Short mmCIF file of N, CA and C in Angstrom, two decimals:
data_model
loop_
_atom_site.label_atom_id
_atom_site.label_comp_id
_atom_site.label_asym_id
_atom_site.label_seq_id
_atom_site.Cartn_x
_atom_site.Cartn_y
_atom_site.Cartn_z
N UNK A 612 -11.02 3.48 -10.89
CA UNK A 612 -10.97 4.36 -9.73
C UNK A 612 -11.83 3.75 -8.63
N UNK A 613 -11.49 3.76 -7.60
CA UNK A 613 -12.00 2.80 -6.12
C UNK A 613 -12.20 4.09 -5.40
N UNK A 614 -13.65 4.69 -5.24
CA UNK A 614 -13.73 5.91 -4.02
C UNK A 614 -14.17 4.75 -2.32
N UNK A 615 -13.87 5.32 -1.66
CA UNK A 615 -13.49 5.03 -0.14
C UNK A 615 -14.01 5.86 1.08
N UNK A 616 -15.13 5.66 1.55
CA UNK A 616 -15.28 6.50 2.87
C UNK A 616 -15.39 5.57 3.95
N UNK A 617 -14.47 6.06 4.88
CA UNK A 617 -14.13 5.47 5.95
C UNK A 617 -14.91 6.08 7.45
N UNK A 618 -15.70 5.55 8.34
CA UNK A 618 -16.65 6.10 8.98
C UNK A 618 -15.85 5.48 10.94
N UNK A 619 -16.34 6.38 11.66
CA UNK A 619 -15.78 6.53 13.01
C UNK A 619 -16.74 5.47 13.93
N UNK A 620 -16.08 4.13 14.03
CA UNK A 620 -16.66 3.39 14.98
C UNK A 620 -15.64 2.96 16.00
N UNK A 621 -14.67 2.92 15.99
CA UNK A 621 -13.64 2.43 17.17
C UNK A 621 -13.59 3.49 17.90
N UNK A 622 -13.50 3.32 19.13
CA UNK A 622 -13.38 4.26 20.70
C UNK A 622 -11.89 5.26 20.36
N UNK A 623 -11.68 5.94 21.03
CA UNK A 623 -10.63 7.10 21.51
C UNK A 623 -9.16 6.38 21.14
N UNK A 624 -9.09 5.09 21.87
CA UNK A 624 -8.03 4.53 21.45
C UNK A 624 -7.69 3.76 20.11
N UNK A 625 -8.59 3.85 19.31
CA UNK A 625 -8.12 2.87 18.01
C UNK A 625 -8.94 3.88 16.94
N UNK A 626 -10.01 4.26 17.31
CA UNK A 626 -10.33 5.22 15.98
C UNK A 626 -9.74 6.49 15.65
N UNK A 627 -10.24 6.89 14.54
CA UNK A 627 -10.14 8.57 14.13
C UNK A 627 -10.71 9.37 14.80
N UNK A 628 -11.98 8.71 15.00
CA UNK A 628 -12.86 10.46 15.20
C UNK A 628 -13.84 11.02 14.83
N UNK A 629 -13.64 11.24 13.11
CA UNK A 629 -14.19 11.87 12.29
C UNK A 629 -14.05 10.50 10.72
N UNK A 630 -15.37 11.35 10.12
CA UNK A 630 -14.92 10.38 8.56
C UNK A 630 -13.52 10.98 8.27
N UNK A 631 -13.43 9.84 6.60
CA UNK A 631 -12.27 10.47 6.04
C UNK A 631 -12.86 9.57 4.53
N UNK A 632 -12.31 10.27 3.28
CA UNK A 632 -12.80 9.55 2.29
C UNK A 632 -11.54 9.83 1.06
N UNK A 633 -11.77 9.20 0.53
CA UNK A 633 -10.89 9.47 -0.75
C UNK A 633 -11.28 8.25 -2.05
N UNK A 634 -9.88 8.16 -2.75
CA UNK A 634 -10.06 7.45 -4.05
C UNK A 634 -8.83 7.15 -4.52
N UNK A 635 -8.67 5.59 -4.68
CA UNK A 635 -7.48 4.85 -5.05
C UNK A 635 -7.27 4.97 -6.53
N UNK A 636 -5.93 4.63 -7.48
CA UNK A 636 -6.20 4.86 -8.51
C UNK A 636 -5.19 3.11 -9.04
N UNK A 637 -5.12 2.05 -9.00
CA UNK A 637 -4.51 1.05 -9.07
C UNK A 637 -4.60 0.76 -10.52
N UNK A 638 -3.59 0.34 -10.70
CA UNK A 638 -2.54 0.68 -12.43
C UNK A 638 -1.85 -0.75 -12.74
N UNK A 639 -1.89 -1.85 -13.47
CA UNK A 639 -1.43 -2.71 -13.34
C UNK A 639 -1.01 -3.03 -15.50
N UNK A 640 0.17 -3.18 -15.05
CA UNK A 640 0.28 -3.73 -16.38
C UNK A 640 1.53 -4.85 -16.73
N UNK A 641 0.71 -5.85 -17.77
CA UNK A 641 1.54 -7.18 -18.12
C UNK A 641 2.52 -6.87 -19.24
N UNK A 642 4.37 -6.43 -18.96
CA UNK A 642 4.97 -6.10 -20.30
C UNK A 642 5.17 -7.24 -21.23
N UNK A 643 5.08 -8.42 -20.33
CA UNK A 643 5.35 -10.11 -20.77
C UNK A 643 5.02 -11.34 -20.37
N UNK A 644 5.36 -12.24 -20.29
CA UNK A 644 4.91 -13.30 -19.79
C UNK A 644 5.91 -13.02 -18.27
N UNK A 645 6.68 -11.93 -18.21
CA UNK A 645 7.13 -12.42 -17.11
C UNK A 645 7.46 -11.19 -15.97
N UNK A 646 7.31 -10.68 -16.93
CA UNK A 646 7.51 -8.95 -16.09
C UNK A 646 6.23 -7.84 -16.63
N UNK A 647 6.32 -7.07 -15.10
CA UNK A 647 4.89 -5.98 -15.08
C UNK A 647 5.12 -5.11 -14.28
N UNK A 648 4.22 -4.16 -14.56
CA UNK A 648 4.92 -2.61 -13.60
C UNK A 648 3.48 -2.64 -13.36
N UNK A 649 3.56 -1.52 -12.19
CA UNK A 649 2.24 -1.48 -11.28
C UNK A 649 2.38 0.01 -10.79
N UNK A 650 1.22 1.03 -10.68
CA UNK A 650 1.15 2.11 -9.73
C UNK A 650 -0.02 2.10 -9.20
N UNK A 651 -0.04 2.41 -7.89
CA UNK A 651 -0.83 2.68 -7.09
C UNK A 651 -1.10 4.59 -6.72
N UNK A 652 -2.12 4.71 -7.02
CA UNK A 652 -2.07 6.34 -6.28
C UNK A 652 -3.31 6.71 -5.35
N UNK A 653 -2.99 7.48 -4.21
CA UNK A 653 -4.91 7.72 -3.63
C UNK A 653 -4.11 9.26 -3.10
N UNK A 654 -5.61 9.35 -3.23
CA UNK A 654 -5.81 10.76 -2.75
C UNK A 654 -7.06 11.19 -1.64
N UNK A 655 -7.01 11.80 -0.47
CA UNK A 655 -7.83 11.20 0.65
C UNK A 655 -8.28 12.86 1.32
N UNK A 656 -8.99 12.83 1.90
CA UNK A 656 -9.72 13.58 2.92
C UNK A 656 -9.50 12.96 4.09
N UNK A 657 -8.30 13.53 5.12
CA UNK A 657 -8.06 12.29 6.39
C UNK A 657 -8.24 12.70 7.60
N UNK A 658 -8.77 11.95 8.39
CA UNK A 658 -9.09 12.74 9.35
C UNK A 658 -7.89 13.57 10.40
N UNK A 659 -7.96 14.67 10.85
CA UNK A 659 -7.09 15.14 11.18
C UNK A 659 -6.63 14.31 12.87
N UNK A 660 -5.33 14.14 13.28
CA UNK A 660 -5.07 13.37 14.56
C UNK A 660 -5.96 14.23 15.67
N UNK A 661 -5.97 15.76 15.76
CA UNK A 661 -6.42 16.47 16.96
C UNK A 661 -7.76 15.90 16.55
N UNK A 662 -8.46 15.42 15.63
CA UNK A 662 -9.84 14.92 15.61
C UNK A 662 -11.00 15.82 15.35
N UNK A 663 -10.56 17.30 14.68
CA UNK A 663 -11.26 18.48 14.75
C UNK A 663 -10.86 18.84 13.30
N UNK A 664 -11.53 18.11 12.18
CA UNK A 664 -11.91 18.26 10.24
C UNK A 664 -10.84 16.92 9.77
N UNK A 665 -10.82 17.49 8.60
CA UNK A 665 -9.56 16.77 7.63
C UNK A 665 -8.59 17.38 6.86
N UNK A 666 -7.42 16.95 6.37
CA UNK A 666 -6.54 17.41 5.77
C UNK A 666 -6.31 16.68 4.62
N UNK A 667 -5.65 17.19 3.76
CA UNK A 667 -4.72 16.27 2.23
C UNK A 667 -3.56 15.13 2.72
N UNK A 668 -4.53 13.80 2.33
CA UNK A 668 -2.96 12.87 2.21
C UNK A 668 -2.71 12.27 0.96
N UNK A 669 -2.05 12.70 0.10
CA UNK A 669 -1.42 11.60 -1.07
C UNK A 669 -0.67 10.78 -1.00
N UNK A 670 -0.66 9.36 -1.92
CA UNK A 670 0.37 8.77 -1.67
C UNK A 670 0.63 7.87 -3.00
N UNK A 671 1.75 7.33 -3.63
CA UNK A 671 1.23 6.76 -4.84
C UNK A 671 2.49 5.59 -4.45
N UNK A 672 2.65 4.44 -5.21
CA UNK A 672 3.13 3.25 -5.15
C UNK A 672 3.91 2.75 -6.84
N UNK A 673 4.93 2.55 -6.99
CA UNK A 673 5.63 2.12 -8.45
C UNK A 673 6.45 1.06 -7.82
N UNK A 674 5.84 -0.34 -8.84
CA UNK A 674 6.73 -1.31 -8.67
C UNK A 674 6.59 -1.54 -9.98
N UNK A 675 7.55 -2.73 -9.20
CA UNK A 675 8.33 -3.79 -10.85
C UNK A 675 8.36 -5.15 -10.64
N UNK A 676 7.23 -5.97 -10.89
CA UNK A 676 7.55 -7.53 -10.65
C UNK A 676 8.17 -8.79 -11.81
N UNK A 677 8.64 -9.47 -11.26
CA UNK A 677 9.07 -10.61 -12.01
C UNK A 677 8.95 -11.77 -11.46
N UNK A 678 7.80 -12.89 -12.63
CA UNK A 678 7.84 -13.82 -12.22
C UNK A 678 8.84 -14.54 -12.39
N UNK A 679 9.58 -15.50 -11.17
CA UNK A 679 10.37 -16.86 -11.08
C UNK A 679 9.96 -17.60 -11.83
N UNK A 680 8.69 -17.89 -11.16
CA UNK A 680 8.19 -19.37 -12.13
C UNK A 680 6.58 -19.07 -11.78
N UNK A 681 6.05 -20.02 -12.50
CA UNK A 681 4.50 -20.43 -12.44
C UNK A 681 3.91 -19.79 -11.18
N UNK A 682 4.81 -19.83 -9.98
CA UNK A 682 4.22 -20.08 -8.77
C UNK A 682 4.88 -18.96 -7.51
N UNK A 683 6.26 -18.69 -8.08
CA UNK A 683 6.88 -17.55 -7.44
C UNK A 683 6.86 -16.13 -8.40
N UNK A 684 6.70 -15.09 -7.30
CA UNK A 684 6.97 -13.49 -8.23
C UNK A 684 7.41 -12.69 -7.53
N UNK A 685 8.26 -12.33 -7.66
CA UNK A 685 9.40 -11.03 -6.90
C UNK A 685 8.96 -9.19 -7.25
N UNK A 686 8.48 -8.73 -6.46
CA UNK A 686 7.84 -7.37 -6.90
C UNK A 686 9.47 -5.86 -5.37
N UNK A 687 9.69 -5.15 -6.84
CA UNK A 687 10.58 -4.35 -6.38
C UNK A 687 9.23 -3.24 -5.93
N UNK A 688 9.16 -2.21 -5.25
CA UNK A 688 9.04 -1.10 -4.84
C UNK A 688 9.29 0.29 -4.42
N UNK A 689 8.27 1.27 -5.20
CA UNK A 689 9.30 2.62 -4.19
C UNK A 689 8.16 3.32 -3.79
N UNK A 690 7.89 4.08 -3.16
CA UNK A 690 6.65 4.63 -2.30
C UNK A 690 7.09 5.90 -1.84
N UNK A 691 6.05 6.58 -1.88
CA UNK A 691 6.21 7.80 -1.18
C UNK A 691 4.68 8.37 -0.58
N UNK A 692 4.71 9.32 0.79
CA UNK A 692 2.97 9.59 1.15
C UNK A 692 2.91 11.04 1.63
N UNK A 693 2.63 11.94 1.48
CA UNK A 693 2.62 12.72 2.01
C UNK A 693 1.29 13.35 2.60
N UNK A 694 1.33 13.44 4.33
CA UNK A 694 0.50 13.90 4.95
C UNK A 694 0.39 15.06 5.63
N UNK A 695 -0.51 15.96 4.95
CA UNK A 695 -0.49 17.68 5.98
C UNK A 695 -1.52 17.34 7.01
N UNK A 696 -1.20 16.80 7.68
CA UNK A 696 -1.62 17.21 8.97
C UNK A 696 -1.27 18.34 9.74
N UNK A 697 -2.56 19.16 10.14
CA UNK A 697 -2.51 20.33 10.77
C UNK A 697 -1.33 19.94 12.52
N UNK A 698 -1.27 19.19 12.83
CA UNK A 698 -0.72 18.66 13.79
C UNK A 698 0.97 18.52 13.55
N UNK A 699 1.25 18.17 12.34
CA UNK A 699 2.40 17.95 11.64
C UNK A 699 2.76 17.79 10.13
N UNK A 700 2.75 17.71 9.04
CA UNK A 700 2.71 17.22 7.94
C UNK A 700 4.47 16.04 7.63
N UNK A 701 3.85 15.38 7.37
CA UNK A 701 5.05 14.53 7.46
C UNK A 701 5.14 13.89 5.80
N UNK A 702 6.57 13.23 5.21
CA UNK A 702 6.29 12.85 3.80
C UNK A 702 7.40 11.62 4.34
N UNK A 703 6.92 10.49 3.81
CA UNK A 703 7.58 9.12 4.15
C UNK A 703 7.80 8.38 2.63
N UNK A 704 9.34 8.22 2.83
CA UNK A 704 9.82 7.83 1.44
C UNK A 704 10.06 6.27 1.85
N UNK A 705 9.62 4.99 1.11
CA UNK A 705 10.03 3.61 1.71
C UNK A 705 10.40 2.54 0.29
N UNK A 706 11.54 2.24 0.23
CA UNK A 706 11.61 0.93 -0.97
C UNK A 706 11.17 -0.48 -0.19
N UNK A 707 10.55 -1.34 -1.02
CA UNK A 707 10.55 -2.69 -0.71
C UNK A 707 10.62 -3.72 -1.09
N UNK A 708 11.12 -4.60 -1.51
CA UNK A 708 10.68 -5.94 -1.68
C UNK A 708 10.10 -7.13 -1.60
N UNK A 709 9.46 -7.88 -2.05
CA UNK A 709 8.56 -8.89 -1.92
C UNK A 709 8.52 -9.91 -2.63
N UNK A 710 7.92 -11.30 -2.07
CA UNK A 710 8.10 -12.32 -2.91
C UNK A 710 6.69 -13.24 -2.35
N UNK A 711 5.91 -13.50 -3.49
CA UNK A 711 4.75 -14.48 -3.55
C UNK A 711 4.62 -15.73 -3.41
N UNK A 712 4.37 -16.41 -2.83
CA UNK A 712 4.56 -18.19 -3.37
C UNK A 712 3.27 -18.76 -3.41
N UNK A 713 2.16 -19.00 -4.32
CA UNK A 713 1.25 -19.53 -4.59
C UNK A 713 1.37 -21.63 -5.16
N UNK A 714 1.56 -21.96 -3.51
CA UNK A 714 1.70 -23.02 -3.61
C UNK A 714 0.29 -24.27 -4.23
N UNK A 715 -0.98 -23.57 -4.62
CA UNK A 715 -2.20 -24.15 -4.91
C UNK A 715 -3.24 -22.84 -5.96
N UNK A 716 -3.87 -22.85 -6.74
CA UNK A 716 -4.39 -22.22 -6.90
C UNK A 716 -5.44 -21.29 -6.28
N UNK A 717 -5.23 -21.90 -4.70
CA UNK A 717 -6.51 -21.22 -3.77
C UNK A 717 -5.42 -20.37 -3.14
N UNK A 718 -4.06 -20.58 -2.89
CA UNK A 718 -3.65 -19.95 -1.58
C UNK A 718 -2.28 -19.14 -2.15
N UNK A 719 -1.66 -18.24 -1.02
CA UNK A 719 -0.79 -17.76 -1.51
C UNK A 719 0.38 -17.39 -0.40
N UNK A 720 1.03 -17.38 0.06
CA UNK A 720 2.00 -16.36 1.47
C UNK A 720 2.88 -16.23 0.69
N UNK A 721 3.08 -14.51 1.15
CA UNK A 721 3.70 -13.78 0.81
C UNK A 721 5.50 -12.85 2.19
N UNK A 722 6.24 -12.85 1.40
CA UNK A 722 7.33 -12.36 2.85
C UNK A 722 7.45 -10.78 1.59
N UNK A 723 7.58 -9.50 2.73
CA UNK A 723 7.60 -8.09 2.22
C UNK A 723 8.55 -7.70 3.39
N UNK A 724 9.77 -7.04 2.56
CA UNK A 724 10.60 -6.54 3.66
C UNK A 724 10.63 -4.58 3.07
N UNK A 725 10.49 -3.83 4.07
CA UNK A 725 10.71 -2.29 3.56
C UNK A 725 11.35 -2.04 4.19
N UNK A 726 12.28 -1.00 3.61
CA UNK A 726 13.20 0.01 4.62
C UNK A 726 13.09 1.53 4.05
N UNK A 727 13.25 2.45 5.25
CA UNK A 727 12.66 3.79 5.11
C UNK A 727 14.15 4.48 4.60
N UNK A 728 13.63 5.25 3.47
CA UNK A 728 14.34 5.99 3.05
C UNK A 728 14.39 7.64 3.32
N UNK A 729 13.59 7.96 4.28
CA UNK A 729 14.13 9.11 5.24
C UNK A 729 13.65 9.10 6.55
N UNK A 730 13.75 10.37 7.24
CA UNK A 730 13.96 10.40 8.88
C UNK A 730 12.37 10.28 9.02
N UNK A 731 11.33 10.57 8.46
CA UNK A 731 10.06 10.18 8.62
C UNK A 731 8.99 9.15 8.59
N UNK A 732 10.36 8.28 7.76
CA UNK A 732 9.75 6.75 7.05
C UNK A 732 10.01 5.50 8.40
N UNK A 733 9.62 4.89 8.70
CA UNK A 733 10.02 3.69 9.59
C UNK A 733 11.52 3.20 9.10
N UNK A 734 12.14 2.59 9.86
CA UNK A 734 13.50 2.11 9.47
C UNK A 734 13.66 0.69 8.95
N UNK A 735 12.71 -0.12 9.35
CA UNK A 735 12.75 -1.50 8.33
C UNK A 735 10.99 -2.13 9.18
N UNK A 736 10.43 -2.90 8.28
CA UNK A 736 8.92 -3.87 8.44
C UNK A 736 9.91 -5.06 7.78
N UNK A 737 9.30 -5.73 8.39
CA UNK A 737 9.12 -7.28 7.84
C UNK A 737 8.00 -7.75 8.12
N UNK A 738 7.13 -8.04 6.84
CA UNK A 738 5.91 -8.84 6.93
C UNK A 738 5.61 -10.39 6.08
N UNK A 739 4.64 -11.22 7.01
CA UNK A 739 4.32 -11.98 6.59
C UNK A 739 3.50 -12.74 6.73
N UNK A 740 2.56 -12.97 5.61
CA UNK A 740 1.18 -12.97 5.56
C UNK A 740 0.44 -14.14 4.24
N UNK A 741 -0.23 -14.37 3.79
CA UNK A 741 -1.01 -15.04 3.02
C UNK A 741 -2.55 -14.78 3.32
N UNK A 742 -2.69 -15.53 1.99
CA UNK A 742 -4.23 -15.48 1.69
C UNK A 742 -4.89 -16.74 1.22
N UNK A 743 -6.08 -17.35 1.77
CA UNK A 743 -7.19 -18.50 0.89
C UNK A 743 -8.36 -17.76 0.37
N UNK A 744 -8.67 -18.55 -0.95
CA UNK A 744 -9.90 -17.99 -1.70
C UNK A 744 -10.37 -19.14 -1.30
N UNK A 745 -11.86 -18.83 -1.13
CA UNK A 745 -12.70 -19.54 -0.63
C UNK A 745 -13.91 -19.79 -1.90
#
């Protein structure tokens, strides 16, 4: 369990406001040498948008990866979040896919494509990103 408090330093335009805190719950398991399922869940105290307390946001994460090879891994996704915000409460359903390529043991880029599976969810991300351990 990962608890999380998040504290108000960015101005009007990029911050919250107010704290907000919660606690991740990240779930990882190896069925084989080649496939693994994963959940993610948190549960949060968030700050509300009018900027006046907090509300309930849950959200939890189920995938399914498979490694290619040594060096590639393909991870399916389904997601869901739901936020009561006193302002609105909104629940965003999103599948995704992703694929790893750890071309060195230090480094990694990754391409993640999602598409929203209802009128609240975004309609497609494409990301792409990597990482060096130092």
């Amino acid at each position: 369990v990962q608890p999380y408090v998040t504290l108000p330093v960015g101005g009007q335009a990029i911050g919250a406001g107010d704290w907000s805190a919660g606690m991740v719950l990240p779930v990882y398991y190896e069925i084989d040498d080649r496939w693994s399922i994963d959940f993610t869940g948190q549960a949060a105290a968030k700050a509300d948008q009018d900027r006046h307390g907090r509300h309930v946001d849950v959200s939890g994460v189920v995938g399914l990866g498979y490694a290619l090879s040594d060096a590639v891994t393909a991870v399916a996704e389904l997601s869901t979040e739901r936020d009561d915000d006193p302002t609105g409460a909104t629940t965003q359903t999103l599948a995704a896919v992703s694929l790893a390529w750890q071309p060195t043991k230090r480094t990694q880029i990754d391409l993640l494509l999602v598409g929203g599976l209802n009128d609240a969810a975004p309609d497609a991300r494409v990301v792409l990103g990597g990482a060096v351990a130092f």
